[in-house]
CSV table of C-alpha atoms in Angstrom, one decimal:
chain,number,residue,atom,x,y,z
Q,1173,UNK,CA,0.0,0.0,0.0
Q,1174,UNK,CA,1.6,3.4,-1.0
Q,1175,UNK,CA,1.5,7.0,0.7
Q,1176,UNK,CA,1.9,9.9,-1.0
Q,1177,UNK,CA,3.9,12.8,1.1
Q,1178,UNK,CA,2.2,15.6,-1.3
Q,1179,UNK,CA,-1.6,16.8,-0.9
Q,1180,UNK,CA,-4.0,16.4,-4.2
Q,1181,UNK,CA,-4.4,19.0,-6.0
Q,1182,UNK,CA,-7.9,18.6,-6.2
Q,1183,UNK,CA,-10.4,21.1,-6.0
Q,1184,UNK,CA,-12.4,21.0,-3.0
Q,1185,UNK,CA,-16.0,22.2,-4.4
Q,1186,UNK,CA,-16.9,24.5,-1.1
Q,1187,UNK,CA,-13.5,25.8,-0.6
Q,1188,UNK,CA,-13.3,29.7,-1.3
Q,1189,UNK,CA,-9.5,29.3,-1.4
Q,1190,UNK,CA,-7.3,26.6,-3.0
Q,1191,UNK,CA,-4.6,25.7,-0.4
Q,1192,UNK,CA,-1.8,23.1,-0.6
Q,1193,UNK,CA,-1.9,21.1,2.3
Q,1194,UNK,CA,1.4,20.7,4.4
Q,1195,UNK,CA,2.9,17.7,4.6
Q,1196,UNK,CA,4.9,17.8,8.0
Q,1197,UNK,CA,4.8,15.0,10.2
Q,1198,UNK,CA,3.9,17.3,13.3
Q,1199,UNK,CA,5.0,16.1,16.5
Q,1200,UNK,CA,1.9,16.3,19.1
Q,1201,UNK,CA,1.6,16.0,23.2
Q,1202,UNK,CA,-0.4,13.3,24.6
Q,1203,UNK,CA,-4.3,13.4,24.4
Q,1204,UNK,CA,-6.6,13.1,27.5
Q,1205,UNK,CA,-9.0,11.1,25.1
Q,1206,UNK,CA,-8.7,9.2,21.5
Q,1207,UNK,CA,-11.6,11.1,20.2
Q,1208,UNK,CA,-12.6,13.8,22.3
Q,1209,UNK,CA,-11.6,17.4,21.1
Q,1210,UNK,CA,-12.0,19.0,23.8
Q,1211,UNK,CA,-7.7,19.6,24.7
Q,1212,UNK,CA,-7.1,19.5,20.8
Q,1213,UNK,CA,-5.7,23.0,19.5
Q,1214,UNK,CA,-9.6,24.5,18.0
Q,1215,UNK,CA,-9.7,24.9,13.6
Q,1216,UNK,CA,-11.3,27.5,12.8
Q,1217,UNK,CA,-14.3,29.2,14.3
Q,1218,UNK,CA,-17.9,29.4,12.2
Q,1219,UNK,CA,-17.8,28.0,8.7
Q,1220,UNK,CA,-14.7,26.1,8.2
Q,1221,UNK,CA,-12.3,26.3,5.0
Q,1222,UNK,CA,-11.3,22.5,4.9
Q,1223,UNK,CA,-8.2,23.5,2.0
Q,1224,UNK,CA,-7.1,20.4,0.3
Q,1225,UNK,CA,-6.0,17.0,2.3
Q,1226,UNK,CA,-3.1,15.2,2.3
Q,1227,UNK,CA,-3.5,11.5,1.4
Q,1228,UNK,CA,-2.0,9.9,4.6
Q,1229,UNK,CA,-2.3,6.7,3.2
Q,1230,UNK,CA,-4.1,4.6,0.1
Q,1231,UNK,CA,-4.7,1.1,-0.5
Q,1232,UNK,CA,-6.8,0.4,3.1
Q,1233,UNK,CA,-9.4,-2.5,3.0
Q,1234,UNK,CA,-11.8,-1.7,4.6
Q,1235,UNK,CA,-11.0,1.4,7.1
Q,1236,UNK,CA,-13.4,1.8,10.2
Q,1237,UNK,CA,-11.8,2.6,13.8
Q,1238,UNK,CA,-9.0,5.4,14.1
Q,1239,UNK,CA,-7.9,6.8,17.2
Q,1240,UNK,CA,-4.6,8.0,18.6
Q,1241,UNK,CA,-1.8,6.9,20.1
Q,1242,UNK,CA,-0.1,9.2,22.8
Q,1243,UNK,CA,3.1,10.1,20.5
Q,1244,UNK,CA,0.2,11.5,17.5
Q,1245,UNK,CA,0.4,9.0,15.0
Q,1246,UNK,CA,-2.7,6.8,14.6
Q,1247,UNK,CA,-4.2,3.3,14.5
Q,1248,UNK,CA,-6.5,2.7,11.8
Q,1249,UNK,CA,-8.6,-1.0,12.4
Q,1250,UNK,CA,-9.3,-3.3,9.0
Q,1251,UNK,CA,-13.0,-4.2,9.6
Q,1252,UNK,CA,-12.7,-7.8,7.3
Q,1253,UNK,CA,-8.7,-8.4,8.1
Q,1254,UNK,CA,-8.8,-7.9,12.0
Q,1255,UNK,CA,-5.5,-6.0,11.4
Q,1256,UNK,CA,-4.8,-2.7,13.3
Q,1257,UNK,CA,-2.3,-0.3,11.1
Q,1258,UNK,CA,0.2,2.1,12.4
Q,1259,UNK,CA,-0.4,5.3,10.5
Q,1260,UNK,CA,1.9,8.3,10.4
Q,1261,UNK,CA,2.0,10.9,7.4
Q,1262,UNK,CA,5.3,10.6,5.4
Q,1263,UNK,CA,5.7,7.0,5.7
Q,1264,UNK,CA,4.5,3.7,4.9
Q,1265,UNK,CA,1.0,2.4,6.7
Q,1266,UNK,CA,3.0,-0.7,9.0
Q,1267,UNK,CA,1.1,-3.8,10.6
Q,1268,UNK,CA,0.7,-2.6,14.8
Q,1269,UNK,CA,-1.5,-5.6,15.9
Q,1270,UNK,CA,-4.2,-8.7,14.0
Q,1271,UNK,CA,-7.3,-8.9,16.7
Q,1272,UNK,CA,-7.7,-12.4,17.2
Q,1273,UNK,CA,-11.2,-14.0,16.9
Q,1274,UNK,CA,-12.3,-11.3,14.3
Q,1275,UNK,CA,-15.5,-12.5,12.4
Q,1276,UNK,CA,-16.3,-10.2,9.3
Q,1277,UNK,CA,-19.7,-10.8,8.3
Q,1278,UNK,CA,-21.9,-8.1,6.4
Q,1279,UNK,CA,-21.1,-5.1,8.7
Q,1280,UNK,CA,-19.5,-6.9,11.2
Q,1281,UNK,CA,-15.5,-7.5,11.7
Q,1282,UNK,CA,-12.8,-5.0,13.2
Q,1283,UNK,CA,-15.0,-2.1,14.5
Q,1284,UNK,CA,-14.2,0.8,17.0
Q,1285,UNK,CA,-10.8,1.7,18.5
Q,1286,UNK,CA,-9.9,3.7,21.6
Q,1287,UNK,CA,-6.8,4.4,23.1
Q,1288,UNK,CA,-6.0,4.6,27.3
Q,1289,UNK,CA,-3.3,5.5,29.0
Q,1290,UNK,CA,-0.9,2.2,27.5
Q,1291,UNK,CA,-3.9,0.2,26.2
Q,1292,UNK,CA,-5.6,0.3,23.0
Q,1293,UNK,CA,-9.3,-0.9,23.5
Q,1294,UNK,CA,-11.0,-2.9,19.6
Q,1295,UNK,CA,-15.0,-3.2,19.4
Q,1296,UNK,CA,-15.2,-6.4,17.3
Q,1297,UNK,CA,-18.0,-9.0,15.7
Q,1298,UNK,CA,-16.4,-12.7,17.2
Q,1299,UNK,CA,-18.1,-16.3,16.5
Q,1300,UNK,CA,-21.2,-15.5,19.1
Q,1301,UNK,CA,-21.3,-12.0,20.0
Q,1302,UNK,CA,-19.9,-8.2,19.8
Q,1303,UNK,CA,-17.6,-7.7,22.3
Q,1304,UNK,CA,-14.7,-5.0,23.5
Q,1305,UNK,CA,-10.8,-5.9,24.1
Q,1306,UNK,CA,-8.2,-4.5,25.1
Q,1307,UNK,CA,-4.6,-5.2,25.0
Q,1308,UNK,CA,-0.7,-3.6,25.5
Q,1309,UNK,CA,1.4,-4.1,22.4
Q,1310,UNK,CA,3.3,-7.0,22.7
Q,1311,UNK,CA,1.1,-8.3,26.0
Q,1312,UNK,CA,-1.9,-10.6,26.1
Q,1313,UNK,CA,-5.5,-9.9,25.1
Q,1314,UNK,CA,-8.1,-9.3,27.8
Q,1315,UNK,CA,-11.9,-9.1,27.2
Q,1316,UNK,CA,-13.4,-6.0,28.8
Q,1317,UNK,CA,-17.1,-6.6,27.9
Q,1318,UNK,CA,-19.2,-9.4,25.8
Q,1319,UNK,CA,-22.6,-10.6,25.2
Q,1320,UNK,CA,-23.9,-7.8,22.7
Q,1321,UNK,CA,-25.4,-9.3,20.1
Q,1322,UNK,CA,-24.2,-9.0,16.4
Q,1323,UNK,CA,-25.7,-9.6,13.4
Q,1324,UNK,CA,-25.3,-9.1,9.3
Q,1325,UNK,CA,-25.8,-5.4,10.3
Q,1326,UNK,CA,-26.9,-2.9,12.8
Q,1327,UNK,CA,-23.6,-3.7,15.2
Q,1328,UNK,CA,-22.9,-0.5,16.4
Q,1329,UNK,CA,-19.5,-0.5,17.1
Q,1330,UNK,CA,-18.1,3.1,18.2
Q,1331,UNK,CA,-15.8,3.5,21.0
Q,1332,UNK,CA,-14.4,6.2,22.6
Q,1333,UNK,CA,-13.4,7.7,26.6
Q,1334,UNK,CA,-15.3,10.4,27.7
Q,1335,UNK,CA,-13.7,13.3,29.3
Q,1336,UNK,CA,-15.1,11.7,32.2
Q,1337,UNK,CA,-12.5,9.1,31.7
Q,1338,UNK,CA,-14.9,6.2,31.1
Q,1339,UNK,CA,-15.4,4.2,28.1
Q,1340,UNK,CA,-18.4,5.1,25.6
Q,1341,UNK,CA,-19.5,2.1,23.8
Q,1342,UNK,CA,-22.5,2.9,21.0
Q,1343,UNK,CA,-24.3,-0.4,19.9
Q,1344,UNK,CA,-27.1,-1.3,17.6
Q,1345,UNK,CA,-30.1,-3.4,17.3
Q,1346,UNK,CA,-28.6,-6.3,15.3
Q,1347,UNK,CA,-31.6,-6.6,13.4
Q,1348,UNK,CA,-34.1,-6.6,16.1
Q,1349,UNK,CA,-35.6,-3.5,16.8
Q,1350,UNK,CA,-37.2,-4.4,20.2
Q,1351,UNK,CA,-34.0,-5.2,22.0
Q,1352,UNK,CA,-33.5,-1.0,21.8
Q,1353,UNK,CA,-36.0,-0.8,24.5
Q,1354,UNK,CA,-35.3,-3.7,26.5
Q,1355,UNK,CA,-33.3,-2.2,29.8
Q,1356,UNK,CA,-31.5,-6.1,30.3
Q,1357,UNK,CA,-30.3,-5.6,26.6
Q,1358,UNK,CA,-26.8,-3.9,26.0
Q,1359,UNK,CA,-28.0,-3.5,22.2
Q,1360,UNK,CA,-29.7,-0.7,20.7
Q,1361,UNK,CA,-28.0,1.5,23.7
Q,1362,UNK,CA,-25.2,3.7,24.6
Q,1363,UNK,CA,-22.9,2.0,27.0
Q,1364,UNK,CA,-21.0,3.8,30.2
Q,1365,UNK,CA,-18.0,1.5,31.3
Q,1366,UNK,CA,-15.2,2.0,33.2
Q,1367,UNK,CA,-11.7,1.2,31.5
Q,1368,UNK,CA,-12.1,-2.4,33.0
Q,1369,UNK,CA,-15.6,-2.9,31.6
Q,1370,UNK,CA,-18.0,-2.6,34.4
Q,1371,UNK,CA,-20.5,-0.4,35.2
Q,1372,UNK,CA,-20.0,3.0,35.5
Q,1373,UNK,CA,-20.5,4.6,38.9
Q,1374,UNK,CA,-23.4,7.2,38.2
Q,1375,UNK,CA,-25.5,5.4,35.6
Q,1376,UNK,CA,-29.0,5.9,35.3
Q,1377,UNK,CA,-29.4,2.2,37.0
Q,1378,UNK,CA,-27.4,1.3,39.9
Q,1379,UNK,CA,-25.4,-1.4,38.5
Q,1380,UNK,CA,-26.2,-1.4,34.8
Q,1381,UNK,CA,-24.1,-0.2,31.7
Q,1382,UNK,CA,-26.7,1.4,29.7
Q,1383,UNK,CA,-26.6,5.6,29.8
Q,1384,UNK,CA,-29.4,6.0,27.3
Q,1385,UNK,CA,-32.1,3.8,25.3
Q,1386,UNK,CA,-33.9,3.7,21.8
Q,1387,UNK,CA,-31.1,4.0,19.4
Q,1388,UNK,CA,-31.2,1.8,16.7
Q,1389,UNK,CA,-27.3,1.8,15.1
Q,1390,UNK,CA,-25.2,4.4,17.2
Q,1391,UNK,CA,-21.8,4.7,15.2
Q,1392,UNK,CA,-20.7,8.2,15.7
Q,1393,UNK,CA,-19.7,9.7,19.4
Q,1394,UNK,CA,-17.9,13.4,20.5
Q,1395,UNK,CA,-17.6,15.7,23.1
Q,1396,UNK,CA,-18.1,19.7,22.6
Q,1397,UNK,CA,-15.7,21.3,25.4
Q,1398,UNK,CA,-18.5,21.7,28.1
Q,1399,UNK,CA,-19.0,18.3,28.0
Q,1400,UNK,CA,-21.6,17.0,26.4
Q,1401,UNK,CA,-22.2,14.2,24.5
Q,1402,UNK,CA,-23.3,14.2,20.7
Q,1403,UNK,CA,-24.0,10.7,18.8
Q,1404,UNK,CA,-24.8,9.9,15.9
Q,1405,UNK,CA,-27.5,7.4,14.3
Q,1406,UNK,CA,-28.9,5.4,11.2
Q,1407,UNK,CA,-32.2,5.5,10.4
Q,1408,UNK,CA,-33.8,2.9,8.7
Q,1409,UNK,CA,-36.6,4.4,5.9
Q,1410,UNK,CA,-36.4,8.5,6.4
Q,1411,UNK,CA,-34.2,10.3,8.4
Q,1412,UNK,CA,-30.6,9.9,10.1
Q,1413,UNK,CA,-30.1,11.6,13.5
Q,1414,UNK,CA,-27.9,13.9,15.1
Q,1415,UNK,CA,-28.6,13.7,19.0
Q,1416,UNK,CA,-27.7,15.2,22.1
Q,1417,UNK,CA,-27.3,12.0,25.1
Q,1418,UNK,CA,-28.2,12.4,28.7
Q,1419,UNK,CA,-28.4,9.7,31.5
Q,1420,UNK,CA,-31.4,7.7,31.2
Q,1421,UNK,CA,-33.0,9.1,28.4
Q,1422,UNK,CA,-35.1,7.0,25.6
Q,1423,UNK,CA,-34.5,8.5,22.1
Q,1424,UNK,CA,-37.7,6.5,20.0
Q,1425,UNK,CA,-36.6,3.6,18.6
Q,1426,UNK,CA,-38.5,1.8,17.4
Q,1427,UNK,CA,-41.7,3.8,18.6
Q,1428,UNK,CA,-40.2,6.5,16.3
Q,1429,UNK,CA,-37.8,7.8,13.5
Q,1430,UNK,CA,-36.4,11.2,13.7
Q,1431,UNK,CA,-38.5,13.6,15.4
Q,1432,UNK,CA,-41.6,13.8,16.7
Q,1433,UNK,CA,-41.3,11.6,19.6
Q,1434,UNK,CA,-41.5,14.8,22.8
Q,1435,UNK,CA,-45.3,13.9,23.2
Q,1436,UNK,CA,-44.8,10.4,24.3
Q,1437,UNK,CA,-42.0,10.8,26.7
Q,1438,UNK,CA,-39.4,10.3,23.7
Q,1439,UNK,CA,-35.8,12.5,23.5
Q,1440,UNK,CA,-35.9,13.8,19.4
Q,1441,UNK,CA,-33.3,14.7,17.5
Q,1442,UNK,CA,-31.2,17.8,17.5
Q,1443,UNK,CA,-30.2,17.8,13.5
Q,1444,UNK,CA,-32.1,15.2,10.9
Q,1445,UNK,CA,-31.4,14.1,7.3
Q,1446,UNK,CA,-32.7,11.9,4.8
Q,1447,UNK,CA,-31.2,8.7,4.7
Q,1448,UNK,CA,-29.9,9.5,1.2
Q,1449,UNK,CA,-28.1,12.5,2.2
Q,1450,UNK,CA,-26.3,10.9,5.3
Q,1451,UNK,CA,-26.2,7.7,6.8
Q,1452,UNK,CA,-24.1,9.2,9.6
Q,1453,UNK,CA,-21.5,7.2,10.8
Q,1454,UNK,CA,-18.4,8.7,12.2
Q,1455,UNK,CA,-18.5,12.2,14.3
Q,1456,UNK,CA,-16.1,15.0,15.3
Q,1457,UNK,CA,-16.3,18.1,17.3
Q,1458,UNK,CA,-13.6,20.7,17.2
Q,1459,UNK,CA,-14.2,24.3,18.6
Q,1460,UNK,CA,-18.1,24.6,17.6
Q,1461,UNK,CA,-18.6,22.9,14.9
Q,1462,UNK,CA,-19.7,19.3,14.5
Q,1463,UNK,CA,-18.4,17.4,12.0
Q,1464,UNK,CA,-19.9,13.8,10.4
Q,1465,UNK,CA,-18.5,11.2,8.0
Q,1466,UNK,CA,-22.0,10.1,5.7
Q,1467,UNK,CA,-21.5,7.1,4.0
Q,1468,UNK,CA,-24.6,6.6,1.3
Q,1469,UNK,CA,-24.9,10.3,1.4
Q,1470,UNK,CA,-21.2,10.5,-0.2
Q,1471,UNK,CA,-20.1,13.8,2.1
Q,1472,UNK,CA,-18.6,15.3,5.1
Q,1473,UNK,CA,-21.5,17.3,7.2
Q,1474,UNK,CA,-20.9,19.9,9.1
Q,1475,UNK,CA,-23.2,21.7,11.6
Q,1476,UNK,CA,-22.5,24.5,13.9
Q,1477,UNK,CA,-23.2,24.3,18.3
Q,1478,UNK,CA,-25.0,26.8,19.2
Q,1479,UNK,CA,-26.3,26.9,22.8
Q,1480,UNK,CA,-28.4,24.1,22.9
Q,1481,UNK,CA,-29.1,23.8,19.2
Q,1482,UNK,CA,-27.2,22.4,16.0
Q,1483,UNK,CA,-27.1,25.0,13.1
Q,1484,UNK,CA,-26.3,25.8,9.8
Q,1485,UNK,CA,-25.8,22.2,7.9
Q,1486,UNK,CA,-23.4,22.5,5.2
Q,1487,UNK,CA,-22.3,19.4,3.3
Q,1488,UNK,CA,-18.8,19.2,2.3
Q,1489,UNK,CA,-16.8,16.8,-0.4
Q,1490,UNK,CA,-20.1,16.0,-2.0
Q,1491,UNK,CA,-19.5,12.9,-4.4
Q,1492,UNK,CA,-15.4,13.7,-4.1
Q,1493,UNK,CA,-14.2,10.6,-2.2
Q,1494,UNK,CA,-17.1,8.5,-2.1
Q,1495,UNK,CA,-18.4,6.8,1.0
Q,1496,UNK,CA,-16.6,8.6,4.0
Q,1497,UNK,CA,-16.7,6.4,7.4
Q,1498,UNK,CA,-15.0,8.0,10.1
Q,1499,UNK,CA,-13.9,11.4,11.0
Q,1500,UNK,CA,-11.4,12.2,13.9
Q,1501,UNK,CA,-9.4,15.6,15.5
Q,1502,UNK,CA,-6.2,14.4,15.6
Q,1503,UNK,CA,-3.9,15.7,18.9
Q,1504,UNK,CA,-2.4,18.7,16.6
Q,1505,UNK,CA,-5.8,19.7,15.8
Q,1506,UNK,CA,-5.8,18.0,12.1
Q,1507,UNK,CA,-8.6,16.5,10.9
Q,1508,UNK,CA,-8.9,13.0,9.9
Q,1509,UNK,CA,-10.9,11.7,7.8
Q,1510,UNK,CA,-11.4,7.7,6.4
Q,1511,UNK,CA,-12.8,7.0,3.0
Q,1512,UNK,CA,-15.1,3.1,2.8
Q,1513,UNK,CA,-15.7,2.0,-1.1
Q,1514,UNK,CA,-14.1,-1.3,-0.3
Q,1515,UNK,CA,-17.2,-2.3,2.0
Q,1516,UNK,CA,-19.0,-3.9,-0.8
Q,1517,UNK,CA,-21.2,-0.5,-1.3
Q,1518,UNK,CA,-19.0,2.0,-2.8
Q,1519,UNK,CA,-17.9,2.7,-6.4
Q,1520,UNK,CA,-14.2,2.1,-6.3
Q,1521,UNK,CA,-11.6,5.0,-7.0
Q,1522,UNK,CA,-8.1,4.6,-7.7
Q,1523,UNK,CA,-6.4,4.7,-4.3
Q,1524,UNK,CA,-9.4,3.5,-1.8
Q,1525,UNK,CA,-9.8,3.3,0.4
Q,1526,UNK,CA,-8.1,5.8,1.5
Q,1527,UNK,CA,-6.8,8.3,5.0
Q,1528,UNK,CA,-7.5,12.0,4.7
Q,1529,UNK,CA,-5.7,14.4,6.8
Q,1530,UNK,CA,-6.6,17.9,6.7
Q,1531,UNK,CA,-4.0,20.3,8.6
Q,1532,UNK,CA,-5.3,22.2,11.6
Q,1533,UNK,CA,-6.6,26.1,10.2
């Protein structure tokens, strides 16, 4: 698989200025959290001018999890090969670990990634269940938590730590819709663990890993800086959801799609799309604006935080890369971005898939 050290001169479409990406390899201190942006140097306020990535790395089967390690470079996870990569820009994508017990079926395989303090933490589909790992490099594997159920599709499989320093674990229905509202099901839920896996002290329920209820595929998470958690979810016929979590709430599924919901005790949406224009998968925050990776939809979103609303949608990259999976602020403030044609559901381009990296603004 090749890298190329020089950014494309391709013409971002929303872009008001052609820039030529840098290529440095920028050294970066030591994040609190993998995904969380709440300690990463801020891109630019409002409307952001995204300029023109550099291709960190081509030739990727499959890219779904990316998170950092505390030196800056990043781990990408190969949903069908189990393989975890070392990514840094200027060089050559090198094997870091293989996952053992990796079943890639339909939307299932290699999922999430998180990083913590010296362990990185994989989300995975195995031979009965989704489950978490984690693992040192070079040490033994250690399961952290089991028993969600998987299926052909609709496994979830985000991870990230909270600034609150436990583990955020976003899961889907596996194909049965009424296991979202079932409070002894981990599926269709957002999960509160701590780094070993249990519980987190202060969930809704004494004793239970579930934070919130009636999502149906949860595969985007982020922090803004006061806080506050932002997820992301499929919908299944009309419209993809952008939604604020707290403890204990039940955001509609399968009672209801997108909004609508308030009148029967539900939680709706802050920000909705048609499932054509989305399919939200991966989410960022940086400064205040919220940033999400739509795969059918083809485009980067972005939206702006504004108190306690999401404003101004404005779709970047439109039909550029194709299908676009994950998006991450990197320690130096870059933003990452992954690229998923290889799934089985994307038109191929030369290169895919592919790792964006667009230099802090």
């Amino acid at each position: 698989m090749g890298v190329r050290t020089v950014a494309r001169r391709l013409v971002v479409a929303v872009a008001a200025v052609v820039v030529i990406a840098s290529c440095a390899n920028e050294q970066a201190s030591a994040p609190t959290s993998p995904i969380a942006s709440s300690t990463a140097p801020s891109r630019s306020e409002g409307v952001p001018d995204l300029g023109v990535p550099e291709v960190v790395a081509q030739g990727i089967e499959v890219p779904w999890g990316l998170a950092f390690l505390p030196d800056g470079t990043a781990l990408v996870a190969e949903r069908d090969s189990g393989q975890i990569l070392r990514v840094v820009p200027g060089r050559t994508p090198e094997p870091f670990f293989e996952v053992p017990g990796v079943v890639a079926r339909g939307e299932g395989g290699l999922l999430g990634l998180a990083v913590r303090d010296d362990y990185v933490y994989a989300y995975f589909t195995a031979s009965d269940d989704n489950r978490i790992v984690r693992f040192r490099p070079g040490g033994p594997v250690e399961v952290v938590f089991s028993g969600i159920a998987k299926a052909g599709n609709h496994n979830g499989g985000r991870i990230a730590f909270g600034p609150d320093g436990m583990l955020y674990v976003g899961t889907g229905d596996a194909g049965q819709p009424s296991r979202s509202q079932d409070p002894g099901s981990p599926n269709g839920k957002i999960l509160r663990l701590t780094a070993e896996g249990a519980p987190a002290p202060g969930n809704p329920t004494p004793g239970s890993p579930v934070l919130s209820t009636g999502h149906r595929n949860v595969q985007g998470l982020a922090w803004d800086r006061t806080g506050t958690l932002y997820a992301a979810e499929f919908g299944q016929n009309r419209l993809d959801e952008i939604n604020r979590i707290e403890p204990g709430r039940d955001y509609g599924w399968p009672d209801v799609e997108g909004g609508g919901g308030a009148d029967r005790g539900f939680t709706d949406p802050l920000l909705t799309w048609s499932t054509d224009e989305a399919s939200p998968s991966g989410i960022a925050i940086a400064g205040d604006t919220l940033y999400v990776a739509a795969l059918r939809g083809e485009r980067l979103w972005t939206a702006t935080l504004s108190g306690a609303d999401l404003t101004a949608p404005r779709d970047y990259l439109r039909d550029t890369y194709g299908r676009l999976r994950t998006v991450a602020v990197a320690p130096d403030g870059a933003l990452w971005l992954t690229t998923s044609n290889t799934d089985g559901r994307g038109d191929l381009r030369d290169g895919d898939d592919r790792i964006l990296r667009f230099p802090a603004r």
